[in-house]
Tab-separated table of C-alpha atoms in Angstrom:
chain	number	residue	atom	x	y	z
A	1	MET	CA	-209.171	-134.977	138.322
A	2	THR	CA	-210.572	-137.590	140.621
A	3	LYS	CA	-214.381	-137.661	141.998
A	4	SER	CA	-215.586	-138.692	145.247
A	5	THR	CA	-217.587	-142.086	144.835
A	6	THR	CA	-220.760	-142.338	146.944
A	7	PRO	CA	-220.526	-144.675	149.841
A	8	ASP	CA	-223.034	-147.420	148.301
A	9	LEU	CA	-220.107	-148.044	145.382
A	10	ILE	CA	-217.338	-148.557	148.001
A	11	ARG	CA	-219.982	-150.700	150.023
A	12	ASP	CA	-220.974	-152.767	147.353
A	13	VAL	CA	-217.354	-153.772	146.350
A	14	LEU	CA	-216.761	-154.778	150.346
A	15	ASP	CA	-220.320	-156.744	150.787
A	16	ARG	CA	-219.133	-158.731	147.648
A	17	ALA	CA	-215.578	-159.176	148.612
A	18	VAL	CA	-217.455	-161.259	151.884
A	19	ARG	CA	-219.846	-162.723	150.243
A	20	GLU	CA	-218.274	-163.616	146.821
A	21	GLY	CA	-214.931	-163.416	147.549
A	22	ARG	CA	-214.976	-165.489	150.354
A	23	VAL	CA	-212.622	-163.316	152.438
A	24	PRO	CA	-212.982	-163.062	156.642
A	25	GLY	CA	-213.087	-159.482	156.755
A	26	ILE	CA	-212.567	-156.004	155.045
A	27	LEU	CA	-211.940	-152.725	155.754
A	28	THR	CA	-211.957	-149.422	154.087
A	29	GLU	CA	-210.716	-145.861	154.992
A	30	VAL	CA	-211.065	-142.846	152.530
A	31	ARG	CA	-210.076	-139.509	153.389
A	32	ARG	CA	-210.439	-136.345	150.752
A	33	ASP	CA	-209.361	-133.432	152.227
A	34	GLU	CA	-210.925	-132.620	155.815
A	35	GLN	CA	-213.608	-135.642	155.198
A	36	HIS	CA	-212.957	-138.962	155.669
A	37	ARG	CA	-215.216	-142.168	155.360
A	38	PHE	CA	-214.679	-145.626	156.852
A	39	ALA	CA	-216.322	-148.673	156.067
A	40	THR	CA	-216.282	-152.653	156.438
A	41	SER	CA	-217.735	-155.949	155.910
A	42	GLY	CA	-217.099	-159.613	157.818
A	43	VAL	CA	-215.499	-160.136	160.887
A	44	ALA	CA	-212.625	-159.311	162.379
A	45	ASP	CA	-212.443	-162.522	164.121
A	46	ALA	CA	-214.723	-165.687	162.744
A	47	ALA	CA	-214.819	-167.584	166.405
A	48	SER	CA	-216.263	-164.315	167.850
A	49	GLY	CA	-217.701	-162.944	164.773
A	50	LEU	CA	-216.154	-159.589	166.150
A	51	PRO	CA	-216.551	-156.922	163.462
A	52	ARG	CA	-213.531	-155.023	162.043
A	53	LEU	CA	-213.191	-151.715	163.688
A	54	HIS	CA	-211.263	-148.467	162.239
A	55	HIS	CA	-208.546	-148.760	165.381
A	56	HIS	CA	-207.718	-152.556	164.639
A	57	ARG	CA	-203.974	-152.856	163.695
A	58	PHE	CA	-202.629	-155.326	160.743
A	59	ARG	CA	-199.626	-156.458	159.291
A	60	ILE	CA	-198.750	-153.794	156.210
A	61	GLY	CA	-196.384	-156.446	154.436
A	62	SER	CA	-194.291	-154.604	151.842
A	63	THR	CA	-195.861	-150.930	152.396
A	64	THR	CA	-192.775	-151.236	154.714
A	65	LYS	CA	-190.694	-150.580	152.077
A	66	THR	CA	-192.096	-146.993	151.531
A	67	PHE	CA	-191.201	-146.172	155.304
A	68	VAL	CA	-187.648	-147.478	155.012
A	69	ALA	CA	-187.391	-145.692	151.579
A	70	THR	CA	-188.413	-142.444	153.394
A	71	VAL	CA	-185.908	-142.604	156.009
A	72	LEU	CA	-183.181	-143.374	153.487
A	73	LEU	CA	-183.959	-140.583	151.625
A	74	ARG	CA	-184.071	-138.443	154.398
A	75	LEU	CA	-180.562	-139.259	155.073
A	76	VAL	CA	-179.505	-138.543	151.718
A	77	GLY	CA	-181.138	-135.058	152.294
A	78	GLU	CA	-179.184	-134.289	155.347
A	79	GLY	CA	-176.185	-135.418	152.936
A	80	LEU	CA	-175.309	-138.575	155.195
A	81	LEU	CA	-174.946	-140.750	151.682
A	82	GLY	CA	-175.808	-140.239	147.944
A	83	LEU	CA	-178.340	-142.240	145.557
A	84	GLU	CA	-175.772	-142.999	143.497
A	85	ASP	CA	-173.386	-144.444	146.553
A	86	ARG	CA	-172.384	-148.197	146.032
A	87	VAL	CA	-173.675	-150.698	148.479
A	88	GLN	CA	-169.937	-151.803	149.270
A	89	ARG	CA	-169.180	-148.349	150.415
A	90	TRP	CA	-171.643	-148.842	153.393
A	91	LEU	CA	-171.796	-152.440	153.919
A	92	PRO	CA	-168.362	-153.578	152.911
A	93	ASN	CA	-167.912	-157.095	151.496
A	94	VAL	CA	-171.431	-157.586	152.367
A	95	VAL	CA	-172.988	-158.306	148.942
A	96	ARG	CA	-170.187	-160.372	146.956
A	97	GLY	CA	-170.057	-163.968	145.423
A	98	ASN	CA	-171.898	-165.995	142.764
A	99	GLY	CA	-171.266	-163.120	140.353
A	100	ASN	CA	-173.099	-160.704	143.191
A	101	ASP	CA	-171.011	-157.333	143.078
A	102	GLY	CA	-171.645	-154.627	146.038
A	103	ALA	CA	-169.713	-152.261	144.191
A	104	ALA	CA	-171.729	-152.036	141.134
A	105	ILE	CA	-175.032	-151.899	143.216
A	106	THR	CA	-176.392	-148.360	144.249
A	107	VAL	CA	-178.714	-147.255	146.923
A	108	ARG	CA	-180.889	-146.112	143.928
A	109	HIS	CA	-180.617	-150.012	142.588
A	110	LEU	CA	-181.659	-151.138	145.718
A	111	LEU	CA	-184.825	-148.752	146.226
A	112	ASN	CA	-186.140	-149.239	142.647
A	113	HIS	CA	-185.640	-153.212	142.316
A	114	THR	CA	-183.116	-152.711	139.432
A	115	SER	CA	-180.014	-154.574	141.407
A	116	GLY	CA	-180.693	-157.735	139.714
A	117	LEU	CA	-180.426	-159.416	143.360
A	118	PHE	CA	-182.178	-162.799	143.764
A	119	ASP	CA	-185.165	-162.313	146.090
A	120	TYR	CA	-184.243	-164.766	149.456
A	121	THR	CA	-188.210	-165.132	149.386
A	122	ASP	CA	-187.955	-167.320	146.466
A	123	ASP	CA	-185.951	-169.920	148.191
A	124	LEU	CA	-188.302	-170.987	150.423
A	125	GLU	CA	-186.787	-174.246	151.450
A	126	VAL	CA	-183.750	-172.613	152.679
A	127	LEU	CA	-185.745	-169.742	153.984
A	128	ASN	CA	-188.012	-172.196	156.063
A	129	SER	CA	-184.979	-174.369	157.611
A	130	TYR	CA	-184.015	-171.718	159.755
A	131	ARG	CA	-185.994	-170.986	162.974
A	132	THR	CA	-184.670	-167.336	163.612
A	133	HIS	CA	-183.854	-165.120	160.485
A	134	THR	CA	-181.490	-162.037	160.421
A	135	PRO	CA	-180.863	-159.560	157.935
A	136	ALA	CA	-177.565	-161.175	157.855
A	137	LEU	CA	-178.693	-164.613	157.105
A	138	LEU	CA	-181.712	-163.540	154.662
A	139	VAL	CA	-178.856	-161.888	152.224
A	140	GLU	CA	-176.906	-164.784	152.494
A	141	ILE	CA	-179.585	-166.656	151.127
A	142	ALA	CA	-180.266	-164.651	148.576
A	143	LEU	CA	-176.270	-164.351	147.462
A	144	ALA	CA	-176.088	-168.146	147.348
A	145	HIS	CA	-177.849	-167.586	143.985
A	146	PRO	CA	-176.137	-165.513	141.084
A	147	PRO	CA	-177.728	-162.283	140.060
A	148	VAL	CA	-181.052	-162.276	137.818
A	149	PHE	CA	-179.131	-159.536	135.573
A	150	ALA	CA	-176.632	-157.035	135.984
A	151	ALA	CA	-177.475	-154.140	138.063
A	152	GLY	CA	-178.928	-151.068	136.460
A	153	THR	CA	-179.935	-153.352	133.199
A	154	GLY	CA	-183.363	-154.775	134.492
A	155	TRP	CA	-186.217	-154.762	136.723
A	156	ARG	CA	-187.342	-157.536	139.069
A	157	TYR	CA	-188.933	-156.864	142.674
A	158	SER	CA	-186.432	-158.664	145.238
A	159	ASN	CA	-186.986	-158.299	149.265
A	160	THR	CA	-183.553	-158.647	149.453
A	161	ASN	CA	-182.980	-155.269	147.823
A	162	TYR	CA	-184.953	-153.609	151.196
A	163	ILE	CA	-183.148	-156.073	153.505
A	164	LEU	CA	-180.171	-154.328	152.300
A	165	ALA	CA	-181.968	-150.769	152.643
A	166	GLY	CA	-182.482	-151.572	156.600
A	167	MET	CA	-178.859	-152.602	157.059
A	168	LEU	CA	-177.707	-149.396	155.010
A	169	ILE	CA	-179.625	-147.113	157.340
A	170	GLU	CA	-178.045	-148.759	160.455
A	171	ALA	CA	-174.455	-148.359	159.090
A	172	VAL	CA	-175.181	-144.709	157.855
A	173	THR	CA	-176.649	-143.723	161.242
A	174	GLY	CA	-175.071	-146.130	163.947
A	175	GLY	CA	-178.522	-147.206	165.246
A	176	SER	CA	-181.025	-149.875	164.568
A	177	LEU	CA	-183.663	-149.679	162.031
A	178	HIS	CA	-186.002	-149.485	164.622
A	179	ASP	CA	-185.096	-146.457	166.059
A	180	ALA	CA	-184.527	-144.675	162.805
A	181	LEU	CA	-188.004	-145.400	161.665
A	182	HIS	CA	-189.116	-143.774	165.147
A	183	ARG	CA	-186.940	-141.014	165.094
A	184	HIS	CA	-187.978	-139.732	161.466
A	185	LEU	CA	-191.567	-141.007	160.859
A	186	ILE	CA	-193.562	-142.462	163.674
A	187	GLY	CA	-192.498	-140.156	166.589
A	188	PRO	CA	-192.923	-136.776	164.334
A	189	LEU	CA	-196.072	-137.780	162.604
A	190	GLY	CA	-197.742	-139.226	165.837
A	191	LEU	CA	-198.356	-142.499	164.295
A	192	THR	CA	-198.926	-144.282	167.654
A	193	SER	CA	-200.361	-147.646	165.997
A	194	THR	CA	-197.461	-148.504	163.883
A	195	SER	CA	-194.729	-150.406	164.669
A	196	LEU	CA	-191.666	-152.839	163.252
A	197	PRO	CA	-191.901	-155.521	165.564
A	198	HIS	CA	-188.624	-156.367	167.686
A	199	GLY	CA	-186.472	-159.443	166.467
A	200	GLY	CA	-189.068	-162.648	166.000
A	201	ASP	CA	-191.688	-160.940	168.038
A	202	PRO	CA	-194.978	-162.668	166.867
A	203	THR	CA	-197.392	-160.597	168.697
A	204	ILE	CA	-199.446	-157.425	167.430
A	205	GLU	CA	-199.820	-155.125	170.331
A	206	GLY	CA	-203.226	-153.063	170.912
A	207	ALA	CA	-206.645	-154.143	169.418
A	208	HIS	CA	-206.031	-156.142	166.129
A	209	SER	CA	-207.914	-158.316	163.617
A	210	ARG	CA	-207.260	-161.808	163.435
A	211	HIS	CA	-205.231	-162.648	160.357
A	212	TYR	CA	-205.850	-165.670	158.440
A	213	THR	CA	-203.994	-167.901	155.750
A	214	THR	CA	-204.629	-170.339	153.317
A	215	LEU	CA	-200.832	-170.376	152.802
A	216	PHE	CA	-201.526	-169.139	149.564
A	217	ASP	CA	-203.024	-171.816	147.871
A	218	PRO	CA	-205.744	-170.814	145.821
A	219	SER	CA	-208.063	-173.352	145.884
A	220	PRO	CA	-211.402	-173.041	147.210
A	221	ASP	CA	-211.392	-175.728	149.596
A	222	ALA	CA	-207.825	-174.701	151.151
A	223	ALA	CA	-207.372	-175.275	154.646
A	224	ILE	CA	-207.114	-171.867	156.571
A	225	HIS	CA	-204.866	-170.998	159.322
A	226	ASP	CA	-204.863	-168.548	162.031
A	227	ALA	CA	-201.611	-166.575	161.407
A	228	THR	CA	-202.206	-163.916	163.796
A	229	GLU	CA	-199.312	-164.381	165.816
A	230	LEU	CA	-196.360	-164.837	163.546
A	231	ASP	CA	-192.242	-164.428	163.433
A	232	VAL	CA	-191.795	-161.755	161.090
A	233	SER	CA	-188.033	-161.435	161.245
A	234	MET	CA	-188.267	-163.362	157.535
A	235	PHE	CA	-189.636	-160.271	156.503
A	236	GLY	CA	-187.660	-157.360	158.411
A	237	ALA	CA	-187.320	-153.781	156.635
A	238	ALA	CA	-188.857	-155.358	153.636
A	239	GLY	CA	-192.473	-156.157	155.013
A	240	ALA	CA	-192.483	-156.324	158.690
A	241	MET	CA	-194.253	-153.502	159.790
A	242	ILE	CA	-197.779	-153.081	161.712
A	243	SER	CA	-200.145	-150.320	161.293
A	244	THR	CA	-203.646	-148.708	161.166
A	245	THR	CA	-205.830	-147.147	158.212
A	246	GLY	CA	-205.547	-143.880	160.138
A	247	ASP	CA	-201.798	-144.169	160.316
A	248	LEU	CA	-201.412	-144.950	156.760
A	249	HIS	CA	-203.156	-142.063	155.643
A	250	ARG	CA	-201.621	-139.808	158.210
A	251	PHE	CA	-198.153	-140.947	156.758
A	252	PHE	CA	-199.290	-140.866	152.885
A	253	ALA	CA	-200.477	-137.597	153.372
A	254	ALA	CA	-197.396	-136.292	154.662
A	255	LEU	CA	-195.078	-137.815	152.417
A	256	LEU	CA	-197.151	-137.405	148.974
A	257	GLY	CA	-197.993	-133.870	150.387
A	258	GLY	CA	-194.257	-132.523	150.641
A	259	GLN	CA	-193.655	-132.723	154.295
A	260	LEU	CA	-191.163	-135.203	155.094
A	261	LEU	CA	-188.465	-135.034	151.714
A	262	HIS	CA	-186.539	-132.112	150.292
A	263	PRO	CA	-188.208	-131.266	146.450
A	264	ARG	CA	-184.883	-132.950	145.140
A	265	GLU	CA	-185.434	-136.595	147.332
A	266	GLN	CA	-189.283	-136.036	146.702
A	267	THR	CA	-188.862	-136.157	142.682
A	268	GLU	CA	-186.408	-138.826	142.981
A	269	MET	CA	-188.773	-140.636	144.686
A	270	MET	CA	-191.501	-140.161	142.368
A	271	ARG	CA	-188.978	-141.036	139.327
A	272	THR	CA	-190.843	-144.615	138.096
A	273	VAL	CA	-189.036	-147.373	136.124
A	274	PRO	CA	-191.201	-149.861	134.132
A	275	THR	CA	-192.072	-152.951	136.189
A	276	GLN	CA	-191.673	-156.569	134.892
A	277	GLU	CA	-193.335	-159.550	135.596
A	278	TRP	CA	-195.272	-157.933	138.720
A	279	ILE	CA	-198.716	-155.938	138.851
A	280	GLU	CA	-199.963	-154.982	135.493
A	281	HIS	CA	-199.810	-151.082	134.752
A	282	THR	CA	-197.638	-150.255	137.171
A	283	GLY	CA	-193.884	-147.991	137.777
A	284	TYR	CA	-191.948	-148.480	140.637
A	285	GLY	CA	-190.097	-145.432	141.962
A	286	LEU	CA	-188.136	-145.403	145.122
A	287	GLY	CA	-190.004	-147.438	147.938
A	288	ILE	CA	-193.268	-146.031	145.867
A	289	CYS	CA	-195.513	-147.298	143.329
A	290	SER	CA	-197.929	-145.722	140.511
A	291	VAL	CA	-201.251	-147.679	138.971
A	292	THR	CA	-202.434	-146.566	136.194
A	293	LEU	CA	-206.392	-147.783	136.178
A	294	PRO	CA	-208.361	-148.409	132.930
A	295	THR	CA	-209.331	-144.894	132.256
A	296	GLY	CA	-206.113	-143.546	132.555
A	297	VAL	CA	-206.254	-142.457	136.039
A	298	THR	CA	-203.122	-142.815	137.903
A	299	VAL	CA	-203.128	-143.619	141.667
A	300	TRP	CA	-199.627	-143.324	144.056
A	301	GLY	CA	-198.917	-145.460	146.744
A	302	MET	CA	-197.918	-148.911	148.176
A	303	GLY	CA	-199.667	-152.428	148.516
A	304	GLY	CA	-198.210	-155.214	151.176
A	305	ALA	CA	-199.573	-158.927	151.241
A	306	LEU	CA	-197.943	-161.529	153.766
A	307	PHE	CA	-199.441	-164.309	155.587
A	308	GLY	CA	-203.006	-163.618	156.431
A	309	SER	CA	-202.778	-159.651	155.838
A	310	TRP	CA	-203.408	-157.957	152.478
A	311	SER	CA	-203.457	-154.057	152.169
A	312	TYR	CA	-203.706	-151.340	149.605
A	313	ALA	CA	-203.098	-147.915	149.866
A	314	TYR	CA	-202.823	-145.663	147.045
A	315	GLY	CA	-204.533	-142.175	146.158
A	316	THR	CA	-203.740	-138.835	144.098
A	317	ARG	CA	-200.035	-137.833	143.592
A	318	ASP	CA	-200.743	-134.735	146.459
A	319	GLY	CA	-202.088	-137.336	149.150
A	320	ARG	CA	-205.178	-135.172	149.272
A	321	HIS	CA	-207.321	-137.891	148.201
A	322	PHE	CA	-206.494	-141.456	149.405
A	323	LEU	CA	-208.129	-144.763	149.700
A	324	VAL	CA	-206.570	-147.289	152.037
A	325	ALA	CA	-207.971	-151.113	152.642
A	326	ASN	CA	-207.178	-154.433	154.411
A	327	VAL	CA	-208.241	-158.014	153.866
A	328	ASN	CA	-207.508	-159.993	156.954
A	329	GLY	CA	-206.692	-163.011	154.929
A	330	ASP	CA	-204.835	-163.748	151.757
A	331	TRP	CA	-206.801	-165.245	149.219
A	332	ALA	CA	-210.163	-164.148	147.186
A	333	HIS	CA	-212.569	-166.405	145.271
A	334	GLY	CA	-215.768	-165.449	143.056
A	335	GLY	CA	-213.481	-164.591	139.979
A	336	TRP	CA	-210.782	-162.659	141.964
A	337	GLN	CA	-207.298	-164.226	141.693
A	338	ASP	CA	-206.372	-162.652	145.047
A	339	PRO	CA	-207.307	-159.695	147.133
A	340	ILE	CA	-205.503	-157.456	144.157
A	341	GLY	CA	-208.722	-157.595	141.933
A	342	ILE	CA	-210.707	-156.460	145.222
A	343	PHE	CA	-208.504	-153.640	145.812
A	344	THR	CA	-208.600	-152.678	142.105
A	345	ASP	CA	-212.322	-152.351	142.541
A	346	LEU	CA	-212.365	-150.555	145.089
A	347	LEU	CA	-209.510	-147.745	143.651
A	348	ARG	CA	-211.822	-147.609	140.337
A	349	ALA	CA	-215.016	-147.085	142.339
A	350	GLU	CA	-213.336	-144.272	144.001
A	351	PHE	CA	-211.094	-142.466	141.671
A	352	GLU	CA	-212.314	-143.388	138.210
């Protein structure tokens, strides 16, 4: 059972985020059944002072993973592959070397981060040495390292898992990940402001907020850079998508409401495993995360962060009461270590 907050509670968190957290701008949209509330504080553009608007697009980072997992589970529901299929079956000889073995890793291991594969984003020196990034290159960077643990014996968040998940979708469908997302989700749900950029396209089409980054330097005097135009090929199926609060609401309402997956795949998606060395009080399913708030209330959804944009999309398990929030920066001060603290305060204000 959750309550519906007064707008003043959300407003207080937003204003403190800008005043004390010194984030550029923050927006949130809450929907419960047929009612919705949109609130914002700060700016979309530091130069012009333009406020953040409800239709502004932003990069959603790892919330991309929920879209990718949903497409893959729809393919499972169609009988085109199975969760226990080995990666080797669909991507022959792609995952091998340095103790990595695609014959030991299943589709499930990829989707719930129990594969043990090294996260290619942890090798920034090599990652940044390339001007363009293909999925094959990102996997190659990861496989230059031994696995963190044997498949199925632990948990470790790894973007490599979802680069491979995107490659699996393409292997199974014979088409592009871009086309699969449109065919299964973007088109049917009318997500007109949601997209996966082609290749290294650095632009955000349509009205959008500027994205500001300190390059994840947490110090109060860190230099701030404009990262709105960003080559996201290094994130791909792990975090490159763009969306809006409205589109994310529509997607999660359909997903959690049981409109996108068959009951069996829906059950598998929500079957979580404990996380380790990640966000506290979380469980991870197949592309979706549960967060237990201090009072014991559990919300479901996904968050995402990359240069200049940090987002959270969480709500009740049935999707009928949901909050989507975005900061167009990747830092927070005033007692918050990063925007996760701000988002946690928003979730507590809305759901506790």
